[in-house]
């Protein structure tokens, strides 16, 4: 190994260490004091509930762990969006579990909480995945009600989705393990089956204080909407549990009896580990996002037996298209080649840039994978499409549009891994969030933006200096440098993978060594949903 490999390795392992530190902080939810207060009521935390519910010694993946990161600081913050979402196995069956974290503002819903819950339901709907709700929430966070209550993608969409999933035959089970008030009371009751924990769970449209104020009736919350009331008088809930573990055991028993699902039928063989050492990834990914490397070396460390069959290997070399297996699953890989490549005509093409021929190749490959019913994996490290007169005269916009069309209309499940750069229209063509990947995750080395921090800062600097000069301000070299650094600092914060993850532009930031697990579990999830639509790219300007 050369010195550059070792420096890259040190840099990427520091990024990984930072990721683990941030995750450990996020998992504390509202903090140690809030956790102690929560547990003093005889309740498990949201993460303890999920851990108890999921089968031990099995894999799971967490969606949106960094949701809300760095947001709502003026309101005390909202770690993980106040809700924990995981995909794992219950009695051997894959399920989505959504658990309110009552240590964060009593489980109140911030805008990001609603977005995260909707993302969980979106995954459940498109993959026909059973979903379990562990409810413990004070309802909408009132100081921000205007950002969570009335719009199409706000709080009410949750209940609309409950109804849609029920009509689709997707199993929904809800356990009321704490507060469940106002509009939130509809979620468990719109599920197929509802449980409630005695003495700690409660469901009502209005609590005792509001009832007193509204109609003058004096009543305590337990009598108004506790477990005995709803299991023996109203009939609102189906099961009464004596404590959290009893409720979770009941859910396990219900899931255990669910029949098998109709499978999409994706091809799977015996899983093989990569021959090349996956740990090498840390040394291959460069410290600088401007530096080059061979994406094929990354692919060898992600795929079974380090083997892949490259499609059109000698054509459109800035995109790699290849068939391979990941944990036994057949996949079609579309990856940005990050090193300088030479065309058959002897021309050099920049790594990470999509040219006319590479866009054409990717379009054809995506169509082939759709015809063969092979899931697609996009490995993003892209700076955008090639610019300049030669590309424009060659029809780069048309070729790029074809690729975007193919990605948009693809009917096989898509999975996106952002390894490095994810800039501009390259993000779109390589199946960014707007193009419905079943799962989209980033490595700690990722950056998401319209353009790099360096390029954006130079553009914005020109605009700002021109504006200041019009006002009569003299721009010295020192002043220009100060302006540049301030602009770049602001922009760099926004291109960070944590900025994207906090807003759910990605589902997670992951250790590169977990990539195989995410793709494998993702395809297994997608296998719950048979493909019912034919691949059709519509009208194209060929």
XYZ file of C-alpha atoms in Angstrom:
542
model
C 0.000 0.000 0.000
C 1.330 3.478 -0.833
C 1.486 6.503 1.466
C -1.523 8.066 -0.271
C -3.617 4.979 0.516
C -2.644 5.252 4.185
C -3.494 8.952 4.322
C -6.874 8.277 2.704
C -7.487 5.473 5.185
C -6.705 7.704 8.168
C -8.958 10.457 6.821
C -11.940 8.171 6.134
C -11.626 6.352 9.446
C -11.732 9.725 11.212
C -14.952 10.496 9.313
C -16.310 7.119 10.413
C -15.332 7.786 14.025
C -17.177 11.113 13.836
C -20.239 9.309 12.446
C -20.238 6.812 15.334
C -19.865 9.615 17.887
C -22.781 11.543 16.399
C -24.944 8.403 16.281
C -24.229 7.685 19.954
C -25.374 11.215 20.838
C -28.538 10.906 18.737
C -29.462 7.645 20.450
C -29.718 9.471 23.779
C -32.882 11.151 22.473
C -33.966 13.857 24.909
C -30.987 13.190 27.178
C -30.186 11.102 30.237
C -32.504 13.009 32.601
C -35.456 12.608 30.236
C -34.664 8.902 29.854
C -34.606 8.407 33.646
C -37.924 10.246 34.052
C -39.460 8.138 31.275
C -38.279 4.842 32.786
C -39.466 5.837 36.277
C -43.008 5.351 34.904
C -42.236 1.691 34.203
C -41.820 2.324 30.481
C -39.119 1.175 28.072
C -37.516 3.777 25.819
C -38.380 3.806 22.108
C -35.118 2.080 21.200
C -35.522 -0.522 23.974
C -39.030 -1.275 22.713
C -37.767 -1.834 19.178
C -34.828 -3.950 20.346
C -37.181 -6.153 22.379
C -39.627 -6.483 19.483
C -37.088 -7.419 16.796
C -35.616 -10.911 16.625
C -32.285 -11.088 18.444
C -29.073 -11.624 16.477
C -30.659 -10.497 13.192
C -29.823 -7.532 10.970
C -31.773 -4.292 11.052
C -31.401 -0.894 9.398
C -32.421 2.467 10.850
C -34.134 5.071 8.684
C -33.556 8.770 9.392
C -31.395 8.558 12.518
C -30.098 12.081 11.819
C -33.514 13.586 10.999
C -33.749 16.989 12.679
C -29.997 17.152 13.353
C -29.052 20.780 13.972
C -32.665 21.934 13.445
C -35.112 23.605 15.876
C -32.324 24.663 18.250
C -34.466 27.585 19.429
C -37.050 25.001 20.562
C -34.538 22.758 22.306
C -33.838 20.501 19.307
C -35.519 17.369 18.038
C -33.026 14.456 17.972
C -33.912 11.822 15.363
C -37.076 13.788 14.642
C -38.537 12.501 17.934
C -39.282 9.117 16.371
C -37.214 5.968 15.806
C -37.764 4.015 12.564
C -36.214 0.622 11.844
C -36.632 -2.211 9.358
C -35.942 -5.596 10.919
C -37.304 -9.069 11.524
C -40.147 -10.098 13.854
C -40.617 -13.845 14.055
C -38.575 -14.101 10.871
C -40.776 -11.656 8.940
C -39.452 -8.315 7.706
C -41.364 -5.398 9.239
C -41.167 -1.631 9.542
C -41.294 -0.389 13.157
C -42.091 3.242 14.012
C -41.704 4.253 17.671
C -42.348 7.707 19.156
C -39.517 8.836 21.426
C -41.326 10.345 24.427
C -38.001 11.576 25.869
C -38.011 14.247 23.136
C -40.646 16.865 24.017
C -43.009 14.089 25.238
C -42.985 12.643 21.717
C -44.512 15.786 20.218
C -44.599 16.114 16.437
C -42.273 18.667 14.840
C -42.405 19.244 11.050
C -39.509 16.803 10.553
C -41.370 14.217 12.684
C -44.215 14.279 10.204
C -41.832 14.013 7.248
C -40.062 11.047 8.827
C -43.308 9.220 9.616
C -44.458 9.773 6.048
C -41.142 8.393 4.749
C -41.661 5.254 6.862
C -45.158 4.837 5.457
C -43.902 5.485 1.911
C -41.400 2.636 2.266
C -44.111 0.366 3.693
C -46.530 1.224 0.878
C -44.159 0.808 -2.083
C -42.766 -2.440 -0.661
C -46.013 -3.856 0.830
C -44.205 -4.120 4.159
C -46.018 -4.778 7.477
C -45.728 -1.733 9.748
C -45.842 -1.568 13.549
C -46.544 1.722 15.357
C -45.395 2.073 18.982
C -47.359 5.163 20.016
C -46.257 7.461 22.849
C -46.842 11.053 21.813
C -48.292 14.296 23.112
C -49.405 15.182 19.553
C -48.511 18.206 17.419
C -45.866 20.562 18.818
C -48.158 23.574 19.117
C -45.579 26.385 18.697
C -45.001 25.047 15.155
C -48.514 23.837 14.360
C -48.699 25.903 11.165
C -45.813 23.840 9.726
C -47.222 20.422 10.623
C -51.003 20.593 10.547
C -52.845 21.620 7.356
C -50.847 20.900 4.205
C -50.860 17.844 1.927
C -47.629 16.360 3.290
C -48.406 17.248 6.905
C -49.849 15.370 9.915
C -53.181 14.434 8.327
C -51.460 12.537 5.504
C -50.501 9.895 8.093
C -54.140 8.850 8.572
C -54.843 9.000 4.858
C -51.944 6.567 4.416
C -53.371 4.328 7.163
C -56.520 4.005 5.089
C -54.640 3.445 1.814
C -52.452 0.723 3.347
C -55.488 -0.994 4.828
C -57.127 -1.106 1.392
C -53.896 -2.583 -0.030
C -53.854 -5.364 2.541
C -50.671 -4.134 4.236
C -50.659 -5.242 7.877
C -50.685 -2.365 10.389
C -50.515 -2.949 14.139
C -50.430 -0.177 16.740
C -49.567 -0.353 20.434
C -50.538 2.645 22.570
C -47.761 2.733 25.174
C -48.232 6.283 26.423
C -50.161 9.370 25.388
C -52.220 9.299 22.222
C -54.246 12.471 21.941
C -56.331 14.611 19.603
C -55.881 13.856 15.885
C -53.111 11.383 16.740
C -55.732 9.134 18.306
C -56.842 8.111 14.819
C -53.535 6.430 13.901
C -53.841 3.340 16.145
C -57.546 2.969 15.507
C -57.072 3.156 11.726
C -54.586 0.284 12.040
C -55.759 -3.322 11.676
C -55.325 -4.108 15.349
C -54.665 -1.906 18.370
C -53.174 -2.668 21.762
C -53.022 -0.470 24.848
C -50.853 -0.724 27.948
C -52.762 -0.586 31.237
C -52.203 2.521 33.390
C -49.624 4.110 31.022
C -51.504 4.125 27.700
C -54.356 6.544 27.012
C -56.381 7.550 23.955
C -58.749 10.498 23.687
C -59.616 13.314 21.336
C -59.428 15.766 24.241
C -57.846 15.338 27.681
C -59.548 15.960 31.007
C -58.589 19.659 31.191
C -59.946 20.404 27.737
C -63.116 18.389 28.429
C -63.664 20.475 31.579
C -63.121 23.702 29.641
C -65.248 22.659 26.655
C -68.297 21.002 28.244
C -67.833 21.413 31.997
C -67.441 17.675 32.670
C -65.035 16.665 35.447
C -63.272 13.374 34.756
C -59.764 11.920 35.132
C -57.700 10.814 32.107
C -57.684 7.118 33.031
C -61.475 6.939 33.209
C -61.752 9.104 30.107
C -59.472 7.075 27.863
C -57.396 4.462 29.665
C -56.933 0.767 28.853
C -59.963 -0.489 30.810
C -62.230 2.099 29.208
C -61.175 1.276 25.653
C -60.925 -2.505 26.040
C -64.105 -3.028 28.064
C -66.445 -0.090 27.436
C -65.738 1.689 24.108
C -64.249 -1.283 22.269
C -61.781 1.078 20.616
C -58.762 -1.170 21.333
C -58.410 -4.924 20.857
C -55.897 -6.002 23.491
C -55.007 -4.803 27.005
C -51.379 -5.351 28.043
C -50.094 -5.212 31.602
C -46.797 -3.544 30.604
C -44.601 -2.685 27.623
C -43.114 -6.162 27.243
C -46.535 -7.804 27.405
C -47.731 -5.529 24.581
C -44.648 -6.290 22.488
C -45.017 -10.043 23.092
C -48.611 -9.807 21.829
C -47.407 -8.079 18.669
C -44.843 -10.848 18.123
C -47.589 -13.483 18.408
C -49.804 -11.621 15.906
C -46.963 -11.244 13.378
C -46.018 -14.906 13.818
C -49.370 -15.973 12.321
C -49.356 -13.741 9.228
C -49.375 -15.708 5.968
C -46.589 -15.514 3.400
C -46.495 -12.671 0.874
C -46.585 -12.709 -2.926
C -43.011 -12.195 -4.057
C -41.691 -10.032 -6.871
C -39.340 -12.885 -7.693
C -35.936 -11.190 -7.834
C -33.105 -13.608 -8.554
C -31.038 -14.794 -5.591
C -28.232 -17.343 -5.421
C -25.983 -18.415 -2.572
C -24.310 -15.353 -1.048
C -20.543 -15.053 -1.335
C -18.287 -12.550 0.385
C -16.083 -10.265 -1.738
C -12.645 -11.736 -2.455
C -11.079 -8.278 -2.271
C -10.936 -6.882 1.268
C -13.828 -4.409 1.868
C -11.659 -2.613 4.450
C -9.591 -1.321 1.509
C -12.465 1.068 0.691
C -11.189 3.448 3.381
C -7.855 3.737 1.566
C -9.297 3.957 -1.952
C -11.707 6.867 -1.370
C -9.534 10.008 -1.641
C -9.300 12.702 1.012
C -10.078 15.405 -1.528
C -13.322 15.187 -3.474
C -11.422 16.566 -6.503
C -8.995 13.624 -6.632
C -9.460 10.594 -8.868
C -9.762 6.883 -8.113
C -10.973 3.749 -9.897
C -14.636 3.018 -9.066
C -14.147 -0.559 -10.256
C -11.965 -1.131 -7.180
C -14.900 -0.053 -4.978
C -17.304 -2.335 -6.858
C -14.956 -5.311 -6.353
C -15.254 -4.781 -2.596
C -19.055 -4.602 -2.624
C -20.076 -7.494 -4.868
C -20.073 -11.252 -4.293
C -16.756 -12.934 -5.060
C -15.553 -9.503 -6.324
C -16.970 -10.476 -9.739
C -19.037 -8.399 -12.156
C -19.889 -8.579 -15.844
C -19.393 -5.179 -17.408
C -21.879 -4.044 -20.064
C -20.414 -1.995 -22.975
C -17.030 -1.857 -21.210
C -15.305 0.033 -24.040
C -18.050 2.634 -24.580
C -19.144 5.575 -22.436
C -16.388 4.906 -19.925
C -17.272 7.633 -17.386
C -20.205 5.476 -16.322
C -19.705 1.822 -15.397
C -22.658 -0.479 -16.061
C -22.396 -4.049 -14.847
C -24.305 -7.115 -13.691
C -23.265 -8.601 -10.355
C -24.568 -10.147 -7.152
C -24.733 -8.572 -3.714
C -25.374 -11.008 -0.847
C -26.679 -13.421 -3.491
C -29.140 -10.957 -5.073
C -28.717 -10.243 -8.792
C -28.218 -6.495 -9.346
C -27.512 -4.078 -12.152
C -24.902 -1.511 -11.120
C -24.740 2.014 -12.567
C -21.652 3.759 -11.192
C -19.730 6.927 -11.965
C -16.144 6.184 -12.962
C -13.999 8.645 -11.039
C -10.746 8.442 -12.985
C -9.667 10.102 -16.225
C -10.510 7.760 -19.123
C -9.546 7.608 -22.799
C -12.060 7.101 -25.609
C -11.450 4.926 -28.668
C -10.699 8.154 -30.553
C -7.935 8.961 -28.078
C -9.801 11.784 -26.334
C -9.584 12.138 -22.554
C -12.797 12.343 -20.506
C -12.975 13.633 -16.927
C -13.916 11.135 -14.230
C -17.241 11.759 -12.492
C -18.655 13.681 -15.473
C -21.501 12.251 -17.564
C -20.799 12.518 -21.312
C -23.141 11.853 -24.250
C -21.935 8.284 -24.740
C -22.038 7.387 -21.039
C -25.610 8.742 -20.704
C -26.623 6.697 -23.767
C -25.020 3.556 -22.325
C -26.683 3.989 -18.930
C -30.092 4.477 -20.558
C -29.759 1.231 -22.520
C -28.540 -0.673 -19.447
C -31.404 0.577 -17.249
C -33.869 -0.565 -19.922
C -32.207 -3.995 -20.012
C -32.421 -4.395 -16.228
C -36.107 -3.492 -16.329
C -36.721 -6.100 -19.019
C -34.865 -8.765 -17.001
C -36.424 -7.766 -13.655
C -33.065 -6.982 -12.062
C -32.922 -4.375 -9.234
C -30.696 -1.358 -9.898
C -27.915 -0.074 -7.647
C -26.598 3.451 -8.315
C -23.147 4.328 -6.955
C -22.968 8.114 -7.087
C -19.805 10.163 -7.364
C -20.846 12.650 -10.003
C -20.079 16.301 -10.703
C -22.716 16.642 -13.439
C -23.047 16.468 -17.220
C -20.286 17.644 -19.576
C -20.600 21.240 -20.732
C -19.126 23.150 -23.680
C -19.828 23.525 -27.381
C -18.836 19.994 -28.355
C -21.222 18.421 -25.841
C -24.034 20.865 -26.611
C -23.695 20.318 -30.360
C -23.632 16.576 -29.729
C -26.971 16.822 -27.917
C -25.913 16.329 -24.289
C -29.260 17.725 -23.080
C -31.115 15.159 -25.179
C -28.907 12.261 -24.049
C -29.160 13.397 -20.440
C -32.936 13.636 -20.766
C -33.054 10.037 -22.030
C -31.155 8.847 -18.986
C -33.377 10.823 -16.604
C -36.401 9.392 -18.441
C -35.149 5.822 -17.998
C -34.461 6.366 -14.278
C -37.864 8.026 -13.798
C -39.843 5.269 -15.509
C -37.871 2.332 -14.132
C -40.226 -0.208 -12.518
C -37.597 -2.372 -10.823
C -36.517 -1.228 -7.349
C -33.662 1.277 -7.264
C -31.100 1.764 -4.493
C -28.768 4.748 -4.354
C -25.443 4.949 -2.528
C -23.840 8.410 -2.482
C -20.121 7.718 -2.194
C -18.661 11.137 -2.978
C -19.927 14.039 -5.070
C -23.614 14.347 -5.863
C -23.858 17.607 -7.774
C -26.453 19.221 -9.994
C -28.278 17.266 -12.666
C -25.875 14.396 -12.037
C -27.745 13.782 -8.785
C -30.963 13.452 -10.787
C -29.626 11.197 -13.523
C -27.992 8.917 -10.946
C -31.284 8.428 -9.088
C -31.288 11.117 -6.417
C -34.076 11.376 -3.845
C -36.492 12.955 -6.337
C -36.404 9.764 -8.452
C -37.879 7.399 -5.853
C -35.046 5.090 -4.865
C -36.428 2.491 -2.443
C -33.529 3.443 -0.151
C -30.932 6.190 -0.506
C -27.909 6.383 1.794
C -24.653 8.315 1.947
C -21.146 7.444 3.037
C -19.433 9.932 5.402
C -17.390 11.090 2.368
C -20.498 12.265 0.484
C -21.432 15.795 -0.568
C -24.824 16.884 -1.985
C -25.301 20.237 -3.694
C -25.922 22.054 -6.964
C -22.130 22.353 -7.271
C -19.026 21.972 -5.097
C -18.367 24.420 -2.285
C -15.299 25.745 -4.099
C -17.132 26.358 -7.402
C -20.214 27.813 -5.732
C -18.132 30.139 -3.567
C -16.324 31.498 -6.645
C -19.628 32.184 -8.419
C -21.242 33.770 -5.363
C -18.094 35.803 -4.692
C -18.303 37.379 -8.145
C -21.918 38.337 -7.515
C -21.229 39.733 -4.044
C -18.128 41.724 -5.014
C -19.950 43.219 -8.014
C -22.782 44.269 -5.734
C -20.417 45.860 -3.201
C -18.493 47.721 -5.932
C -21.762 49.221 -7.201
C -22.262 50.584 -3.700
C -18.835 52.191 -3.811
C -17.067 49.681 -1.560
C -13.395 49.133 -2.361
C -12.582 45.404 -2.539
C -9.023 44.694 -1.462
C -7.371 41.301 -1.894
C -7.740 40.707 1.856
C -11.445 41.679 1.752
C -12.041 39.384 -1.233
C -10.371 36.491 0.582
C -12.489 37.137 3.685
C -15.674 37.188 1.607
C -14.678 33.977 -0.167
C -13.965 32.126 3.082
C -17.263 33.249 4.637
C -19.241 32.161 1.582
C -17.429 28.804 1.299
C -17.913 28.101 5.020
C -21.676 28.625 4.723
C -21.879 26.542 1.563
C -19.709 23.708 2.920
C -22.103 23.302 5.851
C -24.971 22.819 3.404
C -23.158 20.207 1.270
C -22.375 18.056 4.330
C -24.005 14.585 4.377
C -25.361 15.457 7.843
C -27.192 18.500 6.465
C -28.840 16.230 3.888
C -29.630 13.484 6.408
C -31.162 15.926 8.883
C -33.688 16.931 6.212
C -34.282 13.328 5.078
C -32.801 13.905 1.631
C -31.083 10.615 2.441
C -32.306 7.764 4.650
C -29.024 7.333 6.512
C -25.297 7.985 6.682
C -23.631 4.586 6.850
C -20.278 2.919 7.324
C -19.198 1.855 3.795
C -18.826 -1.689 5.155
C -22.588 -1.763 5.848
C -23.446 -1.080 2.178
C -23.957 -4.755 1.309
C -26.359 -5.169 4.247
C -28.437 -2.137 3.247
C -28.719 -3.254 -0.382
C -29.477 -6.875 0.532
C -32.142 -6.000 3.106
C -33.534 -3.387 0.723
C -33.990 -5.909 -2.097
C -35.542 -8.379 0.340
C -37.989 -5.643 1.395
C -38.725 -4.812 -2.263
C -39.369 -8.487 -2.978
C -42.635 -8.100 -0.992
C -44.099 -6.035 -3.843
C -44.676 -7.773 -7.213
C -44.035 -5.532 -10.233
C -47.413 -4.730 -11.749
C -46.425 -2.077 -14.295
C -44.550 -2.491 -17.578
C -41.439 -0.415 -18.273
C -42.322 2.353 -20.754
C -40.200 5.405 -21.469
C -42.985 7.265 -23.264
C -42.114 9.795 -25.972
C -38.414 10.374 -26.593
C -36.486 12.604 -28.971
C -34.232 9.848 -30.278
